[in-house]
């Protein structure tokens, strides 16, 4: 079911990891960001759109992780954009298909149209389409070529896999030299636009209001500082206070902690 979150902006929430597909209404159809995950939900979204006389003009994937790269034939054949780096990464990683079991992809996920992403020019600052301006804030936190999208006219920030109330910052541990610094840099960028934001839509989790934008930036920053300094993060998303079904996030934290400890050990070992 599509739920309005701002003027001309609607969200479709999935049963799978509370994933949010975002619809932005434009002149000649809608922009569909991170279309969804489960087959019947994608079909339901396509139905909701056609029942209200709307078609998909443009698709967009925020980053090159499988759950943000899906599509359904009923959504039509609109171009599906991503940043150049995102599209590049997708081509590289999917050149031999995808091992659904290794990634824990449920059977209900349609993989036929996975990752058919068209590159935007490397320095694209906006999504090319007939609708409210959608600014691309590209960064390297969480995944290569990740884009947060600011629809300033509507006061909406589509955050991708950042600023979640259920997921801690998940670092791209093998992609960059200093994943924590990269992530902190993005949070500064998002802080810079927070004044224009009334609604934040994370890739997974609850849609937040104006008060949540800076609160979530602060929460993510505090987590990263704790991770950097190897302190207990005392983060509500980890441990008994985690929302139902999200207890596995504690394991992600442990793995990140271990990985970073090994990294600094390696750096300290004389060659
Ligand atoms: Zn992701």
CSV table of C-alpha atoms and ligand atoms in Angstrom, one decimal:
chain,number,residue,atom,x,y,z
A,1,UNK,CA,0.0,0.0,0.0
A,2,UNK,CA,1.3,3.4,-0.9
A,3,UNK,CA,1.3,5.9,1.9
A,4,UNK,CA,1.7,9.7,1.4
A,5,UNK,CA,4.6,11.1,3.5
A,6,UNK,CA,4.7,14.6,1.9
A,7,UNK,CA,3.0,16.5,-0.9
A,8,UNK,CA,3.4,14.3,-4.0
A,9,UNK,CA,5.7,11.8,-2.3
A,10,UNK,CA,4.6,8.3,-1.2
A,11,UNK,CA,6.2,5.3,0.4
A,12,UNK,CA,5.6,1.6,-0.1
A,13,UNK,CA,7.0,-0.4,2.8
A,14,UNK,CA,8.1,-4.0,2.4
A,15,UNK,CA,7.7,-7.0,4.8
A,16,UNK,CA,11.4,-7.6,4.0
A,17,UNK,CA,13.6,-5.7,6.4
A,18,UNK,CA,11.1,-2.8,6.4
A,19,UNK,CA,12.5,-1.7,3.0
A,20,UNK,CA,11.0,1.5,1.7
A,21,UNK,CA,10.2,2.1,-2.0
A,22,UNK,CA,9.6,5.8,-2.7
A,23,UNK,CA,7.4,7.3,-5.3
A,24,UNK,CA,7.8,11.0,-6.3
A,25,UNK,CA,5.0,12.4,-8.6
A,26,UNK,CA,6.1,14.3,-11.6
A,27,UNK,CA,4.6,15.7,-14.8
A,28,UNK,CA,4.8,12.7,-17.1
A,29,UNK,CA,4.8,9.9,-14.6
A,30,UNK,CA,6.5,9.1,-11.3
A,31,UNK,CA,10.0,8.6,-10.2
A,32,UNK,CA,10.4,5.3,-8.4
A,33,UNK,CA,13.3,5.0,-6.0
A,34,UNK,CA,14.4,1.5,-4.8
A,35,UNK,CA,11.3,-0.2,-6.2
A,36,UNK,CA,10.9,-2.9,-3.6
A,37,UNK,CA,11.9,-6.5,-2.8
A,38,UNK,CA,9.2,-9.2,-2.8
A,39,UNK,CA,7.5,-10.1,-6.1
A,40,UNK,CA,3.9,-9.7,-4.9
A,41,UNK,CA,4.8,-6.4,-3.3
A,42,UNK,CA,6.3,-5.1,-6.5
A,43,UNK,CA,3.2,-6.2,-8.4
A,44,UNK,CA,1.0,-4.6,-5.7
A,45,UNK,CA,3.0,-1.3,-6.1
A,46,UNK,CA,2.6,-1.5,-9.9
A,47,UNK,CA,-1.2,-2.0,-9.4
A,48,UNK,CA,-1.5,0.9,-7.0
A,49,UNK,CA,0.2,3.1,-9.5
A,50,UNK,CA,-1.9,2.0,-12.5
A,51,UNK,CA,-5.1,2.2,-10.5
A,52,UNK,CA,-4.4,5.8,-9.8
A,53,UNK,CA,-3.6,6.4,-13.5
A,54,UNK,CA,0.2,6.8,-13.0
A,55,UNK,CA,3.1,5.2,-14.8
A,56,UNK,CA,6.7,5.0,-13.9
A,57,UNK,CA,8.7,7.6,-15.9
A,58,UNK,CA,12.1,7.0,-14.2
A,59,UNK,CA,13.5,4.5,-11.8
A,60,UNK,CA,16.5,5.0,-9.5
A,61,UNK,CA,18.6,2.7,-7.3
A,62,UNK,CA,20.3,4.4,-4.4
A,63,UNK,CA,23.2,1.9,-4.2
A,64,UNK,CA,24.5,-1.4,-5.6
A,65,UNK,CA,23.1,-3.8,-3.1
A,66,UNK,CA,20.7,-6.5,-4.4
A,67,UNK,CA,17.7,-5.3,-2.3
A,68,UNK,CA,17.9,-1.9,-4.0
A,69,UNK,CA,18.3,-3.2,-7.5
A,70,UNK,CA,15.0,-5.0,-8.2
A,71,UNK,CA,12.2,-4.4,-10.6
A,72,UNK,CA,9.0,-6.0,-11.9
A,73,UNK,CA,7.7,-6.3,-15.5
A,74,UNK,CA,4.4,-4.6,-14.5
A,75,UNK,CA,6.4,-1.5,-13.6
A,76,UNK,CA,7.2,-1.0,-17.3
A,77,UNK,CA,10.3,-0.2,-19.1
A,78,UNK,CA,11.4,3.2,-17.7
A,79,UNK,CA,15.1,3.9,-17.6
A,80,UNK,CA,16.5,2.8,-14.2
A,81,UNK,CA,19.3,5.1,-13.2
A,82,UNK,CA,22.0,5.0,-10.6
A,83,UNK,CA,25.2,7.0,-10.2
A,84,UNK,CA,28.0,6.0,-12.6
A,85,UNK,CA,29.9,4.4,-9.8
A,86,UNK,CA,26.8,2.4,-8.7
A,87,UNK,CA,26.1,1.2,-12.2
A,88,UNK,CA,29.7,0.2,-12.7
A,89,UNK,CA,29.8,-1.7,-9.4
A,90,UNK,CA,26.6,-3.5,-10.3
A,91,UNK,CA,27.9,-4.6,-13.7
A,92,UNK,CA,31.1,-5.8,-12.1
A,93,UNK,CA,29.4,-7.7,-9.3
A,94,UNK,CA,26.7,-9.2,-11.4
A,95,UNK,CA,28.8,-10.2,-14.4
A,96,UNK,CA,28.4,-13.8,-13.4
A,97,UNK,CA,24.9,-13.6,-12.0
A,98,UNK,CA,24.1,-13.7,-8.3
A,99,UNK,CA,24.3,-16.5,-5.8
A,100,UNK,CA,20.9,-16.1,-4.1
A,101,UNK,CA,21.7,-18.5,-1.3
A,102,UNK,CA,24.9,-16.8,-0.4
A,103,UNK,CA,23.2,-13.5,0.0
A,104,UNK,CA,20.2,-14.9,1.8
A,105,UNK,CA,17.8,-13.8,-0.9
A,106,UNK,CA,14.3,-15.2,-0.2
A,107,UNK,CA,12.6,-17.3,-2.9
A,108,UNK,CA,9.8,-14.6,-3.3
A,109,UNK,CA,12.3,-12.1,-4.8
A,110,UNK,CA,12.2,-11.9,-8.6
A,111,UNK,CA,15.7,-11.7,-9.9
A,112,UNK,CA,15.1,-11.6,-13.6
A,113,UNK,CA,15.4,-7.8,-13.9
A,114,UNK,CA,18.0,-7.4,-11.1
A,115,UNK,CA,20.5,-4.6,-11.6
A,116,UNK,CA,19.6,-3.3,-15.1
A,117,UNK,CA,20.9,0.1,-14.2
A,118,UNK,CA,21.7,2.9,-16.6
A,119,UNK,CA,24.6,5.1,-15.6
A,120,UNK,CA,24.1,8.8,-15.0
A,121,UNK,CA,27.1,11.0,-16.0
A,122,UNK,CA,29.8,10.8,-13.4
A,123,UNK,CA,29.2,14.4,-12.1
A,124,UNK,CA,25.3,14.3,-12.4
A,125,UNK,CA,23.9,16.6,-9.7
A,126,UNK,CA,20.3,15.9,-10.4
A,127,UNK,CA,18.0,13.1,-11.7
A,128,UNK,CA,17.0,14.0,-15.3
A,129,UNK,CA,13.2,13.9,-15.3
A,130,UNK,CA,10.1,16.0,-15.6
A,131,UNK,CA,9.3,16.6,-11.9
A,132,UNK,CA,10.4,18.3,-8.8
A,133,UNK,CA,14.2,18.7,-8.6
A,134,UNK,CA,15.9,15.7,-7.1
A,135,UNK,CA,19.4,16.5,-6.0
A,136,UNK,CA,21.9,13.6,-5.9
A,137,UNK,CA,24.2,13.6,-2.9
A,138,UNK,CA,26.7,11.0,-3.9
A,139,UNK,CA,29.1,9.4,-1.4
A,140,UNK,CA,31.1,6.3,-0.6
A,141,UNK,CA,29.6,5.4,2.8
A,142,UNK,CA,27.9,1.9,3.0
A,143,UNK,CA,28.5,1.1,-0.7
A,144,UNK,CA,30.3,2.5,-3.7
A,145,UNK,CA,28.4,5.2,-5.6
A,146,UNK,CA,25.7,5.5,-2.9
A,147,UNK,CA,23.3,8.3,-3.5
A,148,UNK,CA,21.1,10.1,-1.0
A,149,UNK,CA,18.4,12.1,-2.8
A,150,UNK,CA,17.1,15.5,-1.7
A,151,UNK,CA,13.7,16.6,-3.0
A,152,UNK,CA,14.0,20.0,-1.4
A,153,UNK,CA,10.7,21.3,-2.9
A,154,UNK,CA,8.9,18.6,-1.0
A,155,UNK,CA,11.1,18.7,2.1
A,156,UNK,CA,12.1,15.0,1.6
A,157,UNK,CA,15.4,13.3,2.1
A,158,UNK,CA,15.6,9.8,0.7
A,159,UNK,CA,18.6,8.5,2.6
A,160,UNK,CA,19.3,5.1,1.2
A,161,UNK,CA,20.9,2.8,3.8
A,162,UNK,CA,21.7,5.7,6.2
A,163,UNK,CA,19.8,7.4,8.9
A,164,UNK,CA,17.8,4.3,9.9
A,165,UNK,CA,16.0,3.8,13.2
A,166,UNK,CA,16.6,0.1,13.1
A,167,UNK,CA,20.0,-0.4,11.3
A,168,UNK,CA,23.3,0.9,12.6
A,169,UNK,CA,25.7,2.4,10.1
A,170,UNK,CA,26.9,-0.5,8.0
A,171,UNK,CA,30.3,0.2,6.7
A,172,UNK,CA,31.7,-0.6,3.3
A,173,UNK,CA,34.7,-2.3,5.0
A,174,UNK,CA,36.6,-3.4,2.0
A,175,UNK,CA,35.7,-0.6,-0.4
A,176,UNK,CA,37.6,2.4,1.2
A,177,UNK,CA,40.8,3.2,3.1
A,178,UNK,CA,39.0,4.8,6.0
A,179,UNK,CA,35.3,3.7,6.1
A,180,UNK,CA,34.6,5.5,9.3
A,181,UNK,CA,35.9,8.8,8.2
A,182,UNK,CA,34.1,8.5,4.9
A,183,UNK,CA,30.8,7.8,6.7
A,184,UNK,CA,31.4,10.7,9.1
A,185,UNK,CA,32.0,13.0,6.1
A,186,UNK,CA,28.6,12.0,4.6
A,187,UNK,CA,26.9,12.8,7.8
A,188,UNK,CA,28.4,16.3,7.7
A,189,UNK,CA,27.0,16.6,4.1
A,190,UNK,CA,23.5,15.5,5.3
A,191,UNK,CA,23.7,17.8,8.3
A,192,UNK,CA,24.3,20.6,5.8
A,193,UNK,CA,20.9,20.0,4.1
A,194,UNK,CA,19.0,19.0,7.2
A,195,UNK,CA,17.4,22.4,7.4
A,196,UNK,CA,15.5,21.7,4.1
A,197,UNK,CA,14.2,18.4,5.3
A,198,UNK,CA,10.8,17.7,7.0
A,199,UNK,CA,10.7,14.0,6.2
A,200,UNK,CA,13.5,11.5,6.1
A,201,UNK,CA,12.9,8.1,4.4
A,202,UNK,CA,15.6,5.5,5.2
A,203,UNK,CA,16.2,2.5,2.9
A,204,UNK,CA,15.0,0.3,5.9
A,205,UNK,CA,13.1,1.4,8.9
A,206,UNK,CA,10.6,4.0,9.9
A,207,UNK,CA,10.0,7.3,8.0
A,208,UNK,CA,11.0,10.1,10.3
A,209,UNK,CA,9.7,13.7,10.7
A,210,UNK,CA,11.7,16.9,10.9
A,211,UNK,CA,12.8,16.2,14.5
A,212,UNK,CA,14.3,12.9,13.4
A,213,UNK,CA,16.7,14.2,10.7
A,214,UNK,CA,19.3,15.6,13.0
A,215,UNK,CA,18.5,13.1,15.8
A,216,UNK,CA,19.4,10.2,13.4
A,217,UNK,CA,22.5,12.0,12.1
A,218,UNK,CA,23.6,12.4,15.7
A,219,UNK,CA,22.8,8.8,16.5
A,220,UNK,CA,24.8,7.5,13.5
A,221,UNK,CA,27.6,9.8,14.4
A,222,UNK,CA,27.7,8.6,18.0
A,223,UNK,CA,27.8,5.0,16.8
A,224,UNK,CA,30.7,5.7,14.5
A,225,UNK,CA,32.7,7.5,17.2
A,226,UNK,CA,32.1,4.6,19.6
A,227,UNK,CA,33.2,2.1,16.8
A,228,UNK,CA,36.3,4.2,16.0
A,229,UNK,CA,37.3,4.4,19.7
A,230,UNK,CA,36.3,0.8,20.4
A,231,UNK,CA,33.8,2.0,23.1
A,232,UNK,CA,30.5,0.4,23.9
A,233,UNK,CA,28.1,2.3,21.6
A,234,UNK,CA,25.1,1.9,23.9
A,235,UNK,CA,23.0,2.3,20.8
A,236,UNK,CA,19.3,1.5,21.1
A,237,UNK,CA,19.5,-0.4,17.7
A,238,UNK,CA,21.8,-3.0,19.3
A,239,UNK,CA,20.9,-5.5,22.1
A,240,UNK,CA,17.6,-5.9,24.0
A,241,UNK,CA,16.3,-2.5,23.0
A,242,UNK,CA,16.4,-3.4,19.3
A,243,UNK,CA,13.0,-3.6,17.6
A,244,UNK,CA,11.4,-7.0,17.1
A,245,UNK,CA,13.1,-9.0,14.4
A,246,UNK,CA,16.2,-6.8,14.4
A,247,UNK,CA,18.3,-8.7,17.0
A,248,UNK,CA,20.8,-9.6,14.2
A,249,UNK,CA,22.0,-6.0,14.0
A,250,UNK,CA,24.1,-6.8,17.2
A,251,UNK,CA,26.0,-9.4,15.1
A,252,UNK,CA,26.7,-6.8,12.4
A,253,UNK,CA,28.2,-4.5,15.1
A,254,UNK,CA,30.4,-7.4,16.4
A,255,UNK,CA,31.7,-8.1,12.9
A,256,UNK,CA,32.5,-4.5,12.3
A,257,UNK,CA,34.3,-4.2,15.6
A,258,UNK,CA,36.3,-7.3,14.9
A,259,UNK,CA,37.2,-6.2,11.3
A,260,UNK,CA,38.4,-2.8,12.5
A,261,UNK,CA,40.4,-4.3,15.3
A,262,UNK,CA,42.1,-6.7,12.8
A,263,UNK,CA,42.8,-3.8,10.5
A,264,UNK,CA,44.5,-1.7,13.2
A,265,UNK,CA,46.5,-4.8,14.3
A,266,UNK,CA,47.7,-5.2,10.7
A,267,UNK,CA,48.6,-1.6,10.5
A,268,UNK,CA,50.6,-1.8,13.7
A,269,UNK,CA,52.6,-4.9,12.7
A,270,UNK,CA,56.1,-4.0,11.4
A,271,UNK,CA,56.8,-5.5,8.0
B,1,LIG,ZN1,22.7,-1.5,1.4
